[in-house]
Coordinates of N, CA and C in Angstrom, one line a residue:
X1 N -97.6 61.8 243.0 CA -99.0 61.8 242.6 C -99.7 60.6 243.2
X2 N -101.0 60.7 243.4 CA -101.8 59.7 244.0 C -102.0 58.5 243.0
X3 N -102.1 57.3 243.4 CA -102.3 56.2 242.5 C -103.7 56.3 241.9
X4 N -104.7 56.9 242.6 CA -106.0 57.0 242.0 C -106.0 58.0 240.9
X5 N -105.2 58.9 240.8 CA -105.1 59.9 239.7 C -104.6 59.1 238.5
X6 N -103.5 58.3 238.7 CA -103.0 57.5 237.6 C -104.1 56.5 237.0
X7 N -104.8 55.9 237.9 CA -105.8 54.9 237.5 C -107.0 55.7 236.7
X8 N -107.4 56.9 237.1 CA -108.4 57.6 236.5 C -107.8 58.0 235.1
X9 N -106.6 58.4 235.0 CA -105.9 58.8 233.7 C -106.0 57.6 232.8
X10 N -105.5 56.5 233.3 CA -105.5 55.3 232.4 C -106.9 54.9 232.0
X11 N -107.9 55.0 232.8 CA -109.3 54.7 232.4 C -109.8 55.6 231.4
X12 N -109.5 56.9 231.4 CA -109.8 57.9 230.4 C -109.1 57.6 229.1
X13 N -107.9 57.2 229.1 CA -107.1 56.8 228.0 C -107.8 55.6 227.3
X14 N -108.2 54.6 228.1 CA -108.8 53.4 227.6 C -110.2 53.6 226.9
X15 N -110.9 54.5 227.6 CA -112.2 54.9 227.1 C -112.1 55.6 225.7
X16 N -111.1 56.5 225.6 CA -110.9 57.3 224.4 C -110.4 56.3 223.3
X17 N -109.6 55.3 223.6 CA -109.2 54.3 222.7 C -110.3 53.5 222.2
X18 N -111.2 53.1 223.1 CA -112.4 52.3 222.7 C -113.2 53.1 221.8
X19 N -113.4 54.4 222.1 CA -114.3 55.2 221.2 C -113.7 55.4 219.9
X20 N -112.4 55.6 219.8 CA -111.7 55.7 218.5 C -111.9 54.4 217.7
X21 N -111.7 53.2 218.4 CA -111.9 51.9 217.8 C -113.3 51.8 217.2
X22 N -114.3 52.2 218.0 CA -115.7 52.2 217.5 C -115.9 53.0 216.3
X23 N -115.2 54.2 216.2 CA -115.4 55.1 215.1 C -114.7 54.7 213.9
X24 N -113.6 53.9 214.0 CA -112.8 53.5 212.8 C -113.0 52.1 212.3
X25 N -113.6 51.2 213.1 CA -113.7 49.8 212.7 C -114.4 49.6 211.4
X26 N -115.3 50.4 211.0 CA -116.0 50.3 209.7 C -115.2 50.5 208.5
X27 N -114.0 51.1 208.7 CA -113.1 51.4 207.6 C -112.2 50.2 207.2
X28 N -112.3 49.1 208.0 CA -111.3 48.0 207.9 C -112.0 46.7 207.6
X29 N -111.2 45.8 207.0 CA -111.8 44.5 206.6 C -111.4 43.3 207.5
X30 N -110.2 43.5 208.2 CA -109.7 42.4 209.0 C -109.4 42.8 210.5
X31 N -109.6 41.9 211.4 CA -109.1 42.1 212.8 C -108.1 41.1 213.0
X32 N -106.9 41.5 213.5 CA -105.8 40.6 213.7 C -105.3 40.8 215.1
X33 N -105.2 39.6 215.8 CA -104.7 39.5 217.1 C -103.4 38.7 217.2
X34 N -102.4 39.3 217.9 CA -101.2 38.6 218.2 C -101.0 38.6 219.7
X35 N -100.0 38.0 220.2 CA -99.8 38.0 221.6 C -99.5 39.4 222.2
X36 N -99.0 40.3 221.4 CA -98.8 41.6 221.9 C -99.7 42.8 221.5
X37 N -100.3 42.6 220.4 CA -101.1 43.7 219.8 C -102.4 43.2 219.2
X38 N -103.3 44.2 219.0 CA -104.6 44.0 218.3 C -104.6 45.0 217.1
X39 N -104.8 44.6 216.0 CA -104.8 45.4 214.8 C -106.2 45.4 214.0
X40 N -106.4 46.5 213.3 CA -107.4 46.5 212.2 C -106.7 46.7 211.0
X41 N -106.9 46.0 209.9 CA -106.2 46.2 208.6 C -107.2 45.9 207.4
X42 N -106.7 46.5 206.2 CA -107.5 46.2 205.1 C -106.8 45.1 204.2
X43 N -105.5 44.9 204.5 CA -104.8 43.8 203.8 C -103.9 43.1 204.8
X44 N -104.0 41.8 204.8 CA -103.1 41.0 205.8 C -102.7 39.7 205.0
X45 N -101.4 39.3 205.3 CA -100.8 38.2 204.8 C -100.1 37.5 205.9
X46 N -100.4 36.2 206.2 CA -99.7 35.4 207.2 C -99.0 34.3 206.5
X47 N -97.7 34.2 206.8 CA -96.8 33.2 206.2 C -96.1 32.4 207.4
X48 N -96.2 31.1 207.3 CA -95.5 30.3 208.3 C -94.1 30.0 207.8
X49 N -93.1 30.4 208.6 CA -91.7 30.2 208.3 C -91.1 29.1 209.2
X50 N -90.6 28.1 208.5 CA -90.0 26.9 209.2 C -88.6 27.1 209.3
X51 N -88.0 26.8 210.5 CA -86.6 26.8 210.8 C -86.2 25.3 211.1
X52 N -84.9 25.1 211.4 CA -84.5 23.7 211.5 C -85.2 23.0 212.7
X53 N -85.5 23.7 213.7 CA -86.2 23.0 214.9 C -87.5 23.7 215.3
X54 N -87.9 24.6 214.6 CA -89.1 25.4 215.1 C -89.8 26.0 213.9
X55 N -90.8 26.9 214.2 CA -91.4 27.7 213.0 C -91.9 29.0 213.7
X56 N -92.2 30.0 212.9 CA -92.7 31.2 213.3 C -93.6 31.8 212.2
X57 N -94.4 32.8 212.6 CA -95.3 33.5 211.6 C -94.8 34.8 211.4
X58 N -94.9 35.1 210.0 CA -94.6 36.5 209.5 C -95.9 37.1 209.1
X59 N -96.3 38.2 209.6 CA -97.5 38.9 209.2 C -97.1 40.2 208.5
X60 N -97.8 40.4 207.4 CA -97.5 41.7 206.7 C -98.9 42.3 206.5
X61 N -99.1 43.5 207.1 CA -100.4 44.2 207.0 C -100.2 45.6 206.4
X62 N -101.2 46.0 205.6 CA -101.3 47.3 205.1 C -102.6 48.0 205.4
X63 N -102.5 49.4 205.4 CA -103.5 50.2 205.9 C -104.1 49.8 207.3
X64 N -103.3 50.1 208.3 CA -103.5 49.5 209.6 C -103.8 50.5 210.7
X65 N -104.7 50.1 211.6 CA -104.9 50.8 212.9 C -104.5 49.9 214.0
X66 N -103.6 50.5 214.9 CA -103.0 49.7 216.0 C -103.7 50.0 217.3
X67 N -104.2 49.0 218.0 CA -104.8 49.2 219.4 C -103.6 49.3 220.3
X68 N -103.2 50.5 220.6 CA -102.1 50.8 221.6 C -102.4 52.2 222.2
X69 N -102.7 52.1 223.5 CA -103.1 53.3 224.2 C -102.1 54.4 224.2
X70 N -100.8 54.0 224.1 CA -99.7 55.1 224.3 C -99.2 55.6 223.0
X71 N -99.7 55.1 221.8 CA -99.2 55.5 220.5 C -99.9 56.9 220.2
X72 N -99.1 57.8 219.7 CA -99.6 59.2 219.3 C -100.5 59.0 218.0
X73 N -100.0 58.2 217.1 CA -100.7 58.0 215.8 C -100.9 56.5 215.7
X74 N -102.1 56.1 215.7 CA -102.4 54.7 215.6 C -102.6 54.2 214.1
X75 N -102.8 55.2 213.3 CA -102.9 54.8 211.8 C -101.5 54.6 211.2
X76 N -101.2 53.4 210.6 CA -99.9 53.1 210.0 C -100.1 52.6 208.6
X77 N -99.2 52.9 207.8 CA -99.2 52.5 206.4 C -99.1 51.0 206.2
X78 N -98.0 50.5 206.9 CA -97.7 49.0 206.9 C -97.1 48.6 208.2
X79 N -97.4 47.3 208.5 CA -96.8 46.7 209.7 C -96.3 45.4 209.4
X80 N -95.1 45.0 209.9 CA -94.6 43.6 209.7 C -94.4 43.1 211.1
X81 N -94.9 41.9 211.4 CA -94.8 41.3 212.8 C -94.2 39.9 212.6
X82 N -93.3 39.5 213.4 CA -92.7 38.2 213.5 C -93.0 37.6 214.9
X83 N -93.7 36.5 214.9 CA -94.1 35.9 216.2 C -94.0 34.4 216.2
X84 N -93.7 33.8 217.3 CA -93.7 32.4 217.6 C -95.0 32.0 218.2
X85 N -95.8 32.9 218.6 CA -97.1 32.7 219.3 C -98.3 32.6 218.2
X86 N -99.4 32.3 218.8 CA -100.6 32.2 218.0 C -101.0 33.5 217.3
X87 N -101.6 33.4 216.1 CA -102.1 34.6 215.4 C -103.5 34.3 215.0
X88 N -104.5 35.3 215.3 CA -105.8 35.1 214.9 C -106.1 36.2 213.9
X89 N -106.7 35.8 212.7 CA -107.1 36.8 211.7 C -108.6 36.5 211.4
X90 N -109.4 37.6 211.6 CA -110.8 37.4 211.3 C -111.2 38.4 210.2
X91 N -112.0 38.0 209.2 CA -112.5 38.9 208.3 C -113.8 39.5 208.8
X92 N -114.0 40.8 208.8 CA -115.1 41.5 209.4 C -116.3 41.5 208.2
X93 N -117.5 41.3 208.7 CA -118.6 41.5 207.8 C -119.3 42.8 208.2
X94 N -120.0 43.4 207.2 CA -120.7 44.6 207.4 C -121.6 44.6 208.7
X95 N -122.2 43.5 209.0 CA -123.1 43.5 210.1 C -122.3 43.6 211.5
X96 N -121.0 43.3 211.4 CA -120.1 43.4 212.6 C -119.8 44.9 213.0
X97 N -120.1 45.8 212.0 CA -119.7 47.2 212.3 C -120.7 48.0 213.1
X98 N -121.9 47.4 213.3 CA -122.9 48.1 214.0 C -122.8 47.8 215.5
X99 N -122.5 48.8 216.3 CA -122.4 48.6 217.8 C -123.9 48.6 218.3
X100 N -124.3 47.6 219.1 CA -125.7 47.7 219.6 C -126.0 49.0 220.4
X101 N -127.1 49.5 220.5 CA -127.4 50.7 221.2 C -127.1 50.6 222.7
X102 N -127.4 49.4 223.2 CA -127.2 49.3 224.7 C -125.8 49.3 225.0
X103 N -124.8 49.2 224.1 CA -123.4 49.3 224.4 C -122.8 50.7 224.1
X104 N -123.7 51.6 223.5 CA -123.2 52.9 223.2 C -122.8 53.7 224.4
X105 N -121.6 54.3 224.2 CA -121.1 55.1 225.3 C -121.5 56.6 225.3
X106 N -122.3 56.9 224.3 CA -122.7 58.3 224.1 C -124.1 58.6 224.7
X107 N -124.7 57.6 225.3 CA -126.1 57.7 225.9 C -126.1 58.7 227.0

């Protein structure tokens, strides 16, 4: 297969994923970013775990949507993540849920 066909396929998958995100974001309270994934969740708990010479973060999330282009089902009941990297958790506000018209993909 031609490389351009693969690139077109990936672009279509990314566009479909973005549209799904846009459609579901209003159902969630938190945005969570880790080194490997981006999540939307309604419950999130982050705990720092200390070891003898280092530390890591343990995240527990419930009612989750996972930004992953290759997952068949992105809605997950619960997710547990262990990471040594940075974690970013943001609480969404209702005003964050409205996508500006100029960014609409349906125009």
